């Protein structure tokens, strides 16, 4: 077995250099980071390799990286002796090939081996000048970005603990950096502990063998002859073997000056009969000048007058034991600091679920101080309730101890603090087993998810609602229509849908601005919502279009509801900057039946019915089945043509508005003898960025010219759009890029 100073981290973990006694089974706390740290802190030497591999796997999964690795250095601190690593399925390179390589090849990393110093290589394809050697090697291993922390054991560089991703990334998150340092500190502490255990084992073997030759050193002071005797073992213990110690060594002069006063006082009390035996633990100077800890016991013999005649004592060198006790104390302190520094609340109990410890975070979350919580049942401190029904829940730690297996909450639970305040937490619990595998207690780990839960609730709301009106958005509306269609096919209920388009909205939006349009939409949404039943769904489908899904509603009932909505909009007055506007609503109504093909066909039919209501004169309700006859459409065109011809005789000219938005737009050109063709603004708005919109405008313009009509482009909102329209040959432009809307009287006077 190597001497203590010769142990490397790899020697510590080598199977053939250690014979372990029965180890305690893993505790199994099902919280990744906490379990990782605790496992490392309690890592037994016998299965250290397995613990390290599991810890690396946990670290990789918890941090969502592609590889987690540990490079252990040889005794020279310059050669990679052992490599532990875990990879994702995407990793083709193997970091294990670094085994045997010298750090001389990687000067940047070699210069950063201070304890717990972080090294960050964000992009191996574009490293800094001093990182080029490391970056090139990592790229060979298919690592694009790396974060590593150096660890030291026994005062010398022992290795690197690192994370890696295939793709380069920006700065590594500070939480990952802190986690890596915490895990590195725990790993270094564990390796230090194992090294100390190995040293102590060596010393214990030495003590065991020397017990046959009387391990205690003995001294004997004879006050009558003024003679002193030191046993051979005593001389060996303090380095005076082969020396005439009886003539040259004074026992009192070897006692450490800081301990001497206490030792003399205890001896005096014993000689005076105040203590039956002299017992002391103090330091004595070795011949080489080093002080050793000894346990000293002595017995005095006095005469009838209380005068000292003889003092015989034995001393045992306990320096190694003191080192072990100090190491255990540091280990305990390290574990306590870890529990106090993690961001989760931790509660531990005995086998009866009585609390024996809570960390500072648990104090904050529960409102209980450690001294008040100790000795109380865990149910009294951690009071859990269902997050929605508020029904009491059985304590998760009690459940875990009873079932003798770990458990984790599948959803947040409501925690009532000592002061009555509430918060939402997620938790995990696990039993703690003794060396025989018997459950002797448990640990509960939990953290506050109140803010994240509220954020998720808000995100869910925003994903399904229109922010302007607060109504259900189109995506959610279509989802509910789909559910209604399934219900209709199952003959569970009857449904209908209304499709509303606000007449005159475009006028208000163009003349008063978008702010006025937004306010109007909000008021219309509130108005319509007040007219439908609580079980019906009102949605803003986009622009000035609204949809209503009517549940348990026949077509006749739906038509009456649509008429109510239309009348409400008709009676509504919108006021903006001392101006009052009247509105109207064109409403299309369709039933939802088992014969409907899908949601798209229902929406299309409702939209077509709404368009028919507009073509019939606006501000009215229209309903038909899904097949729209050409005869009805032609009849509408005929009526419109007669109207156009009558006004043209009076000198009026006509423009066909919003051209291109309907499927039958090109059919209008064959029936309506209009003078101008207005290209719908939805194609013009993104003409500078969308090639499809640009080609649509070009096509409509060319078709308009072929039919002898002048073209007008809507939404020409800036000079760049106007320039593009000019290049396409469009005759006229309408929009803020030409001029801002003005009151009629003001424009005339100007």
XYZ file of C-alpha atoms in Angstrom:
750
model
C 0.000 0.000 0.000
C 1.408 3.491 -0.912
C 2.500 5.841 1.876
C 0.018 8.585 2.720
C 1.971 11.362 0.990
C 2.164 9.230 -2.159
C -1.596 8.702 -2.588
C -3.118 10.233 -5.736
C -6.830 10.704 -6.380
C -6.710 7.677 -8.688
C -4.971 5.602 -5.993
C -7.726 6.548 -3.606
C -10.342 5.218 -6.010
C -8.457 2.102 -7.130
C -10.252 -1.136 -6.174
C -7.133 -3.070 -5.206
C -5.811 -0.499 -2.734
C -8.684 -0.738 -0.276
C -10.674 -3.388 1.529
C -13.859 -1.765 2.743
C -16.135 -2.959 5.497
C -19.912 -3.131 5.047
C -21.172 0.180 3.734
C -24.410 1.956 4.286
C -26.853 1.710 1.360
C -27.640 4.797 -0.662
C -30.188 7.133 0.874
C -31.806 7.981 -2.459
C -33.042 11.532 -2.110
C -34.941 12.122 -5.319
C -33.836 15.708 -5.829
C -31.067 15.689 -8.364
C -28.677 18.349 -7.090
C -29.196 17.621 -3.402
C -28.797 13.887 -3.956
C -25.658 14.449 -5.978
C -24.001 16.555 -3.267
C -25.098 14.269 -0.428
C -23.955 11.144 -2.338
C -20.520 12.680 -2.844
C -20.313 13.826 0.772
C -21.102 10.311 1.983
C -19.287 8.428 -0.811
C -17.851 5.173 0.601
C -14.469 4.102 -0.693
C -15.651 0.606 -1.618
C -17.958 1.737 -4.448
C -16.578 5.193 -5.120
C -16.365 4.557 -8.867
C -20.055 3.675 -9.078
C -20.991 6.732 -6.998
C -18.895 8.976 -9.241
C -20.457 7.577 -12.435
C -23.954 8.010 -10.991
C -23.099 11.530 -9.823
C -21.827 12.473 -13.287
C -24.974 11.054 -14.879
C -27.149 13.037 -12.461
C -25.087 16.174 -13.059
C -25.392 15.813 -16.844
C -29.140 15.170 -16.770
C -29.803 17.989 -14.263
C -27.820 20.558 -16.270
C -29.077 19.351 -19.693
C -25.576 19.142 -21.205
C -24.122 16.565 -23.577
C -21.298 15.321 -21.336
C -20.166 15.488 -17.728
C -16.654 14.346 -16.904
C -14.001 14.045 -14.185
C -10.290 14.071 -15.070
C -8.082 12.837 -12.198
C -4.376 13.700 -12.276
C -1.409 11.522 -11.406
C 0.896 12.280 -8.459
C 2.910 14.691 -10.619
C -0.265 16.793 -11.152
C 0.703 17.004 -14.819
C -0.719 13.805 -16.357
C -4.352 12.769 -16.775
C -4.353 9.378 -15.046
C -8.069 8.473 -14.826
C -11.159 9.658 -16.747
C -14.779 9.245 -15.676
C -17.435 10.491 -18.095
C -21.064 10.188 -19.110
C -22.408 11.226 -22.520
C -25.689 11.909 -24.260
C -26.685 9.715 -27.183
C -25.704 12.539 -29.550
C -22.058 12.530 -28.449
C -19.819 10.630 -30.863
C -16.493 11.782 -29.439
C -15.160 10.080 -26.312
C -13.430 12.225 -23.694
C -11.984 8.994 -22.241
C -9.251 9.256 -24.890
C -7.647 12.044 -22.808
C -6.339 9.343 -20.425
C -2.530 9.458 -20.334
C -2.219 12.903 -21.949
C -0.015 15.537 -20.329
C -1.276 18.928 -19.245
C 1.847 20.360 -20.857
C -0.209 20.254 -24.071
C -2.856 22.477 -22.492
C -1.070 25.493 -20.935
C -4.263 27.506 -20.404
C -5.912 24.799 -18.284
C -2.651 24.045 -16.461
C -2.436 27.678 -15.352
C -5.934 27.503 -13.813
C -5.608 24.652 -11.298
C -6.304 26.705 -8.172
C -8.909 25.047 -5.930
C -12.488 25.583 -7.236
C -11.319 27.942 -9.983
C -13.691 27.912 -12.945
C -12.499 27.667 -16.551
C -14.994 28.562 -19.277
C -14.520 27.895 -23.005
C -17.669 29.175 -24.685
C -16.967 28.428 -28.368
C -14.259 25.933 -29.261
C -14.573 26.965 -32.908
C -13.712 30.564 -32.039
C -11.552 30.495 -28.876
C -9.371 33.197 -27.425
C -5.710 33.047 -28.376
C -4.604 31.424 -25.112
C -7.344 28.758 -25.393
C -6.480 27.473 -28.865
C -4.729 24.222 -27.825
C -7.560 23.179 -25.522
C -10.240 24.213 -28.043
C -8.668 22.201 -30.852
C -8.525 19.039 -28.721
C -12.115 19.501 -27.515
C -13.354 19.901 -31.090
C -11.781 16.518 -31.867
C -13.909 15.133 -29.036
C -17.058 16.819 -30.496
C -17.246 19.321 -27.627
C -18.197 22.840 -28.707
C -18.330 24.486 -25.277
C -16.914 23.577 -21.851
C -17.191 24.669 -18.227
C -14.759 23.083 -15.730
C -13.731 23.554 -12.102
C -10.359 22.568 -10.658
C -10.134 20.596 -7.408
C -7.239 20.078 -5.026
C -6.690 17.179 -2.656
C -4.015 17.179 0.044
C -2.880 20.599 -1.115
C -2.057 19.674 -4.697
C -3.984 19.757 -8.013
C -6.064 16.584 -8.207
C -8.266 17.001 -11.249
C -10.949 18.809 -13.252
C -14.735 18.373 -13.016
C -16.451 19.604 -16.150
C -19.547 19.974 -18.323
C -19.604 20.026 -22.110
C -22.045 20.655 -24.941
C -21.804 19.691 -28.590
C -22.858 23.142 -29.761
C -21.086 26.356 -28.724
C -22.955 28.603 -26.338
C -22.697 32.004 -24.754
C -21.670 32.616 -21.171
C -22.456 29.656 -18.927
C -25.302 30.389 -16.547
C -24.149 31.600 -13.103
C -26.369 28.979 -11.456
C -24.507 26.238 -13.362
C -21.208 27.791 -12.289
C -22.264 27.833 -8.638
C -23.581 24.267 -8.897
C -20.330 23.050 -10.447
C -18.308 24.724 -7.676
C -20.569 23.188 -5.023
C -20.237 19.715 -6.573
C -16.476 20.235 -6.952
C -16.168 21.241 -3.299
C -18.157 18.179 -2.239
C -16.030 15.909 -4.444
C -12.768 17.365 -3.104
C -14.052 17.006 0.442
C -14.963 13.369 -0.197
C -11.545 12.603 -1.688
C -9.862 14.325 1.279
C -11.967 12.244 3.634
C -11.139 9.004 1.841
C -7.436 9.902 1.892
C -7.647 10.539 5.616
C -9.482 7.263 6.100
C -6.702 5.478 4.247
C -4.091 7.169 6.384
C -6.007 6.340 9.510
C -6.371 2.743 8.364
C -2.629 2.491 7.942
C -2.059 3.951 11.368
C -4.683 1.710 12.939
C -2.946 -1.335 11.469
C 0.304 -0.099 12.961
C -1.311 0.415 16.361
C -2.931 -3.017 16.267
C 0.389 -4.743 15.554
C 2.210 -2.755 18.223
C -0.358 -3.546 20.918
C 1.384 -6.893 21.408
C 4.412 -4.978 22.664
C 2.473 -2.682 25.052
C 1.368 0.339 23.098
C 1.285 2.662 26.132
C 4.442 4.385 27.205
C 5.140 4.298 30.943
C 7.015 6.663 33.222
C 7.785 6.378 36.949
C 8.938 9.195 39.231
C 10.426 8.109 42.568
C 10.524 11.163 44.778
C 12.546 9.406 47.521
C 15.452 8.522 45.225
C 14.814 11.359 42.775
C 14.954 8.812 39.980
C 12.845 8.605 36.855
C 12.122 5.697 34.530
C 10.868 5.811 30.940
C 9.736 2.583 29.287
C 11.060 1.618 25.863
C 7.664 2.258 24.323
C 7.577 5.764 25.858
C 11.025 6.501 24.454
C 9.993 5.303 21.020
C 6.778 7.287 21.221
C 8.597 10.575 21.810
C 11.764 9.833 19.844
C 14.167 9.122 22.719
C 14.958 5.498 21.933
C 18.703 4.936 22.065
C 19.101 7.953 24.341
C 19.723 8.054 28.090
C 16.397 9.815 28.610
C 16.437 9.262 32.384
C 19.408 11.631 32.695
C 18.603 14.141 29.942
C 14.806 14.446 29.762
C 12.556 16.241 32.242
C 8.933 15.160 31.741
C 7.444 18.559 32.632
C 9.652 20.380 30.128
C 8.086 18.350 27.300
C 4.553 19.546 27.988
C 3.347 22.247 25.581
C 3.570 25.697 27.241
C -0.088 26.351 26.528
C -1.079 23.120 28.320
C 1.439 23.243 31.203
C -0.544 25.321 33.687
C -3.618 23.115 33.301
C -1.595 19.889 33.563
C 0.172 21.060 36.726
C -3.108 22.123 38.312
C -4.696 18.726 37.568
C -1.649 16.922 39.010
C -1.799 19.029 42.170
C -5.516 18.309 42.607
C -4.819 14.583 42.301
C -1.917 14.637 44.759
C -4.056 16.624 47.198
C -6.722 13.930 46.980
C -9.288 15.993 45.112
C -9.183 13.610 42.110
C -8.726 9.849 42.407
C -6.769 9.631 39.147
C -4.882 12.175 37.107
C -6.236 12.250 33.575
C -5.259 14.718 30.895
C -5.104 15.109 27.147
C -2.304 17.459 26.194
C 0.586 17.978 23.816
C 4.147 16.809 24.410
C 7.202 17.735 22.400
C 8.787 14.998 20.312
C 12.536 14.919 20.060
C 12.279 16.234 16.479
C 10.487 19.324 17.805
C 6.983 18.316 16.668
C 4.277 18.246 19.318
C 2.264 15.065 19.706
C -1.121 14.660 21.349
C -1.087 12.203 24.258
C -3.656 10.794 26.653
C -2.004 10.664 30.052
C -3.186 8.820 33.150
C -1.260 8.794 36.450
C -1.617 7.627 40.018
C 0.237 9.150 42.964
C 1.364 7.504 46.220
C 1.648 9.802 49.201
C 2.615 9.319 52.867
C 0.367 9.865 55.860
C 1.148 13.559 55.729
C 0.094 13.866 52.123
C 3.632 14.173 50.803
C 4.288 12.703 47.353
C 6.368 9.551 47.385
C 5.884 8.199 43.899
C 4.001 9.069 40.709
C 3.461 6.466 38.007
C 1.809 7.247 34.719
C 1.077 5.876 31.265
C 0.753 7.849 28.071
C -0.805 6.948 24.777
C -0.041 8.806 21.567
C -3.444 9.867 20.170
C -2.237 12.289 17.523
C -3.776 10.238 14.725
C -7.071 9.956 16.547
C -7.146 13.712 17.056
C -6.528 14.179 13.344
C -9.377 11.795 12.591
C -11.707 13.606 14.999
C -10.779 16.952 13.470
C -11.362 15.517 9.984
C -14.762 14.172 11.038
C -15.604 17.548 12.535
C -14.644 19.300 9.303
C -16.717 16.753 7.386
C -19.727 17.411 9.590
C -19.230 21.148 9.241
C -19.006 20.743 5.458
C -22.278 18.796 5.395
C -23.945 21.406 7.596
C -22.713 24.234 5.371
C -23.966 22.361 2.296
C -27.427 21.931 3.794
C -27.489 25.583 4.827
C -26.313 26.872 1.446
C -28.587 24.940 -0.928
C -31.685 26.712 -2.175
C -34.154 24.021 -1.060
C -35.771 23.479 2.292
C -34.585 20.307 4.040
C -36.304 18.581 6.986
C -34.998 15.386 8.600
C -36.881 13.210 11.085
C -36.489 10.032 13.063
C -38.387 6.827 12.285
C -41.514 8.202 13.978
C -41.545 11.322 11.752
C -40.420 13.541 14.641
C -38.251 16.415 13.443
C -34.584 16.507 14.448
C -33.339 19.116 11.929
C -34.537 21.784 9.483
C -32.193 23.970 7.450
C -32.461 27.804 7.135
C -34.466 27.640 3.882
C -36.972 25.298 5.533
C -37.197 27.800 8.396
C -38.058 30.561 5.913
C -40.611 28.513 3.979
C -42.435 27.026 6.982
C -42.051 29.963 9.367
C -40.692 27.630 12.091
C -37.321 28.146 13.791
C -35.104 25.094 14.277
C -35.292 25.191 18.058
C -39.098 25.404 17.940
C -39.505 22.669 15.319
C -37.224 20.050 16.884
C -39.133 17.300 18.639
C -42.427 18.079 16.895
C -44.239 15.812 14.390
C -43.459 16.719 10.802
C -47.210 17.064 10.086
C -47.295 20.026 12.460
C -44.475 21.856 10.700
C -45.081 20.913 7.056
C -48.861 21.313 6.598
C -49.745 20.346 3.029
C -53.057 20.779 1.179
C -54.352 20.091 -2.337
C -53.512 23.066 -4.564
C -57.058 23.387 -5.956
C -59.497 21.796 -3.494
C -57.493 22.778 -0.382
C -58.170 19.351 1.106
C -55.534 18.185 3.636
C -52.858 15.888 2.207
C -50.977 13.159 4.043
C -47.464 14.353 4.758
C -45.164 13.128 1.947
C -42.353 12.252 4.368
C -44.667 10.130 6.523
C -45.814 8.325 3.366
C -42.224 7.720 2.251
C -41.184 6.311 5.643
C -44.253 4.065 5.820
C -43.732 2.721 2.295
C -39.940 2.557 2.752
C -39.286 4.098 -0.651
C -38.661 7.574 -2.097
C -41.550 9.677 -3.361
C -41.893 12.876 -5.365
C -44.828 15.212 -5.746
C -46.332 15.114 -9.243
C -47.896 18.569 -8.878
C -47.491 21.557 -6.541
C -49.131 21.453 -3.128
C -50.352 24.268 -0.907
C -48.196 24.827 2.195
C -49.648 26.744 5.149
C -46.891 28.553 7.064
C -46.813 28.964 10.820
C -48.105 32.557 10.450
C -51.017 31.408 8.269
C -49.615 32.677 4.963
C -49.779 30.368 1.967
C -47.309 29.322 -0.700
C -47.045 26.561 -3.269
C -44.213 24.032 -3.076
C -42.948 20.933 -4.823
C -41.348 18.243 -2.675
C -39.595 14.914 -2.615
C -39.044 12.587 0.320
C -36.926 9.526 1.008
C -36.317 7.174 3.943
C -32.936 7.079 5.695
C -31.631 3.577 6.378
C -29.068 2.395 8.888
C -26.227 -0.014 8.208
C -28.596 -2.964 8.497
C -30.946 -1.480 5.925
C -33.599 -0.621 8.508
C -35.477 2.665 8.087
C -34.390 4.930 10.904
C -35.753 8.243 9.675
C -36.405 10.292 6.579
C -35.574 13.480 4.734
C -37.972 15.884 3.024
C -36.692 18.345 0.402
C -38.969 21.075 -0.943
C -38.827 24.428 -2.719
C -41.122 27.382 -3.380
C -42.859 27.310 -6.793
C -45.390 30.083 -6.094
C -43.930 32.502 -8.635
C -43.359 29.888 -11.346
C -46.883 28.532 -10.833
C -48.373 32.009 -11.254
C -46.182 32.605 -14.315
C -47.374 29.346 -15.885
C -50.966 30.337 -15.180
C -50.436 33.699 -16.876
C -48.661 32.141 -19.838
C -51.507 29.666 -20.236
C -54.007 32.523 -20.157
C -52.058 34.578 -22.705
C -51.739 31.560 -24.987
C -55.526 31.182 -25.159
C -56.803 34.785 -24.930
C -56.698 37.940 -26.995
C -54.704 40.569 -25.074
C -56.671 43.516 -26.465
C -60.177 42.357 -25.571
C -59.512 39.646 -22.988
C -61.661 37.286 -25.057
C -60.743 33.772 -26.182
C -58.368 33.967 -29.170
C -58.809 32.236 -32.510
C -56.601 29.268 -31.622
C -58.556 28.458 -28.480
C -61.853 29.146 -30.263
C -61.022 26.645 -33.014
C -60.066 24.100 -30.355
C -63.468 24.511 -28.692
C -65.242 24.286 -32.040
C -63.399 21.029 -32.666
C -64.595 19.651 -29.321
C -68.125 20.748 -30.184
C -67.923 18.987 -33.550
C -66.900 15.763 -31.809
C -69.791 16.156 -29.383
C -72.202 16.799 -32.264
C -71.002 13.654 -34.040
C -71.605 11.704 -30.827
C -75.137 13.160 -30.714
C -74.407 14.570 -27.253
C -75.621 18.110 -27.901
C -76.429 20.665 -30.601
C -74.219 23.632 -31.432
C -74.195 26.680 -33.677
C -71.705 29.351 -34.601
C -72.065 33.073 -35.287
C -69.500 35.002 -37.305
C -69.654 38.800 -36.727
C -68.009 41.537 -38.735
C -68.236 45.103 -37.389
C -69.457 47.480 -40.100
C -67.864 50.947 -40.250
C -64.892 49.811 -38.140
C -62.425 50.545 -40.924
C -63.730 54.100 -41.217
C -63.179 54.760 -37.536
C -59.768 53.084 -37.586
C -58.628 55.104 -40.608
C -59.992 58.471 -39.534
C -59.353 58.359 -35.791
C -56.275 56.154 -35.700
C -55.388 52.717 -34.382
C -55.746 53.784 -30.741
C -59.388 54.560 -31.308
C -59.808 51.258 -33.132
C -58.289 49.363 -30.197
C -60.580 51.091 -27.705
C -63.586 50.370 -29.910
C -62.726 46.672 -30.147
C -62.410 46.445 -26.367
C -65.820 48.082 -25.869
C -67.476 45.917 -28.535
C -65.980 42.787 -26.944
C -67.414 43.732 -23.541
C -70.789 44.566 -25.106
C -71.064 41.230 -26.926
C -69.927 39.284 -23.863
C -72.770 40.769 -21.835
C -75.292 39.421 -24.371
C -74.250 35.753 -24.507
C -74.760 32.985 -21.961
C -72.024 31.966 -19.514
C -71.594 28.590 -21.236
C -71.194 30.136 -24.695
C -67.762 31.107 -26.038
C -67.106 34.589 -27.415
C -63.859 35.057 -29.324
C -62.052 37.748 -31.226
C -61.037 35.965 -34.409
C -58.899 38.808 -35.736
C -59.263 42.414 -36.851
C -62.881 43.462 -36.356
C -64.232 39.905 -36.584
C -65.770 38.025 -33.661
C -66.992 34.466 -33.275
C -69.612 33.020 -30.930
C -69.878 29.300 -30.203
C -73.375 28.536 -28.914
C -73.782 25.337 -26.887
C -77.046 23.380 -26.618
C -78.524 25.693 -29.206
C -80.704 25.043 -32.260
C -80.369 27.034 -35.487
C -83.523 29.062 -34.713
C -82.184 29.935 -31.265
C -78.846 30.853 -32.799
C -80.571 33.207 -35.272
C -82.380 34.929 -32.406
C -79.093 35.292 -30.512
C -77.421 36.680 -33.637
C -80.221 39.221 -34.040
C -79.769 40.264 -30.399
C -76.040 40.775 -30.953
C -76.644 42.724 -34.161
C -79.220 44.959 -32.485
C -76.871 45.599 -29.519
C -74.125 46.766 -31.853
C -76.601 48.849 -33.839
C -77.751 50.668 -30.685
C -74.186 51.187 -29.470
C -72.584 54.645 -29.850
C -68.810 55.049 -29.917
C -67.447 58.405 -28.758
C -63.941 59.565 -29.609
C -62.643 63.113 -29.188
C -66.121 64.667 -29.122
C -67.179 62.670 -32.165
C -69.933 60.046 -32.020
C -70.041 57.072 -34.385
C -72.807 54.610 -35.140
C -71.937 51.038 -35.973
C -73.488 47.965 -37.471
C -72.750 44.259 -37.504
C -73.009 41.725 -40.308
C -73.603 38.276 -38.834
C -73.305 34.872 -40.418
C -74.869 31.871 -38.649
C -74.231 28.173 -39.314
C -75.241 25.038 -37.390
C -72.576 22.569 -36.228
C -73.697 19.084 -37.148
C -72.281 15.623 -37.655
C -72.236 16.354 -41.408
C -69.555 19.037 -41.058
C -66.224 17.876 -42.457
C -63.919 19.718 -40.077
C -63.395 22.965 -38.176
C -62.061 24.774 -41.236
C -65.239 24.062 -43.192
C -67.399 25.371 -40.341
C -65.410 28.610 -40.114
C -65.451 28.973 -43.892
C -69.221 28.514 -44.031
C -69.751 31.026 -41.225
C -67.409 33.516 -42.925
C -69.267 33.082 -46.212
C -72.601 33.646 -44.483
C -71.182 36.815 -42.937
C -69.925 37.955 -46.354
C -73.392 37.309 -47.788
C -74.870 39.500 -45.044
C -72.466 42.273 -46.042
C -73.272 41.904 -49.751
C -76.956 42.044 -48.959
C -76.550 45.521 -47.457
C -74.649 45.053 -44.140
C -76.061 45.245 -40.608
C -78.059 42.047 -40.986
C -78.021 38.340 -40.149
C -77.592 35.700 -42.847
C -77.649 31.911 -42.651
C -77.541 29.093 -45.219
C -76.372 25.542 -45.636
C -72.768 24.839 -46.728
C -73.570 24.589 -50.451
C -73.895 28.302 -51.725
C -75.820 28.336 -55.043
C -74.449 30.396 -57.927
C -78.010 31.586 -58.651
C -78.166 33.419 -55.344
C -74.756 34.991 -55.937
C -75.648 36.104 -59.444
C -78.927 37.584 -58.175
C -76.920 39.762 -55.763
C -74.594 40.851 -58.578
C -77.592 41.742 -60.755
C -79.086 43.940 -58.058
C -75.766 45.692 -57.504
C -75.296 46.264 -61.223
C -78.641 47.974 -61.529
C -77.720 50.255 -58.643
C -74.327 51.107 -60.207
C -75.813 51.862 -63.606
C -78.432 54.164 -62.101
C -75.826 56.274 -60.280
C -73.364 56.294 -63.196
C -76.056 58.063 -65.220
C -75.884 60.820 -62.586
C -72.105 61.103 -63.038
C -70.972 58.952 -60.106
C -67.907 56.748 -60.280
C -67.353 53.481 -58.382
C -64.404 51.689 -56.774
C -64.370 47.994 -55.867
C -63.035 47.944 -52.271
C -60.858 45.325 -50.485
C -60.119 43.500 -53.725
C -58.310 40.179 -53.286
C -59.608 39.115 -49.842
C -62.446 36.840 -51.043
C -62.383 33.687 -53.107
C -64.763 35.226 -55.646
C -62.896 38.532 -55.991
C -61.969 38.006 -59.645
C -65.594 37.087 -60.387
C -66.645 40.596 -59.333
C -64.688 42.092 -62.230
C -66.967 40.273 -64.703
C -70.178 41.611 -63.131
C -69.390 45.057 -61.716
C -68.603 47.880 -64.170
C -66.519 49.826 -61.644
C -63.981 52.531 -62.444
C -61.374 51.834 -59.773
C -59.957 48.673 -58.248
C -58.787 49.087 -54.612
C -56.079 46.570 -53.692
C -56.696 45.320 -50.145
C -54.240 46.710 -47.590
C -53.421 43.263 -46.185
C -51.292 42.695 -49.309
C -49.741 46.170 -49.282
C -48.722 46.426 -45.633
C -45.825 43.901 -45.901
C -44.986 44.447 -49.559
C -41.413 45.504 -48.769
C -40.645 42.259 -46.923
C -42.995 39.590 -48.261
C -42.391 38.474 -51.879
C -45.784 36.696 -51.998
C -47.641 39.917 -51.084
C -45.569 41.785 -53.674
C -46.561 39.341 -56.421
C -50.217 39.501 -55.354
C -50.182 43.293 -55.746
C -48.457 42.967 -59.140
C -51.046 40.421 -60.353
C -54.076 42.400 -59.165
C -52.683 45.589 -60.728
C -52.114 43.875 -64.090
C -55.582 42.273 -64.090
C -57.152 45.622 -63.204
C -55.404 47.320 -66.107
C -56.388 44.486 -68.470
C -60.057 45.101 -67.577
C -59.674 48.835 -68.131
C -59.710 49.920 -64.476
C -57.423 52.229 -62.545
C -55.822 50.745 -59.403
C -55.613 52.161 -55.875
C -53.383 50.564 -53.177
C -54.560 50.799 -49.559
C -52.272 51.087 -46.483
C -49.529 53.040 -48.269
C -48.103 54.126 -44.925
C -44.628 55.397 -45.874
C -42.501 56.672 -48.758
C -40.775 53.316 -49.257
C -44.104 51.525 -49.857
C -45.234 54.300 -52.247
C -41.975 53.963 -54.200
C -42.475 50.183 -54.488
C -46.095 50.684 -55.663
C -44.907 53.168 -58.290
C -42.356 50.654 -59.583
C -45.141 48.071 -59.920
C -47.265 50.476 -61.971
C -50.055 51.069 -59.419
C -51.984 54.239 -60.336
C -52.945 55.637 -56.906
C -51.977 55.214 -53.251
C -54.092 55.671 -50.117
C -52.641 55.820 -46.601
C -50.636 57.770 -44.034
C -47.710 57.906 -46.439
C -49.812 60.291 -48.553
C -51.442 62.329 -45.793
C -52.912 62.031 -42.310
C -56.757 61.980 -41.965
C -58.304 65.458 -41.467
C -61.749 66.792 -40.679
C -63.649 67.606 -43.853
C -64.203 71.292 -43.047
C -60.548 71.743 -42.117
C -59.409 70.138 -45.374
C -61.754 72.374 -47.456
C -60.594 75.543 -45.742
C -56.980 74.578 -46.260
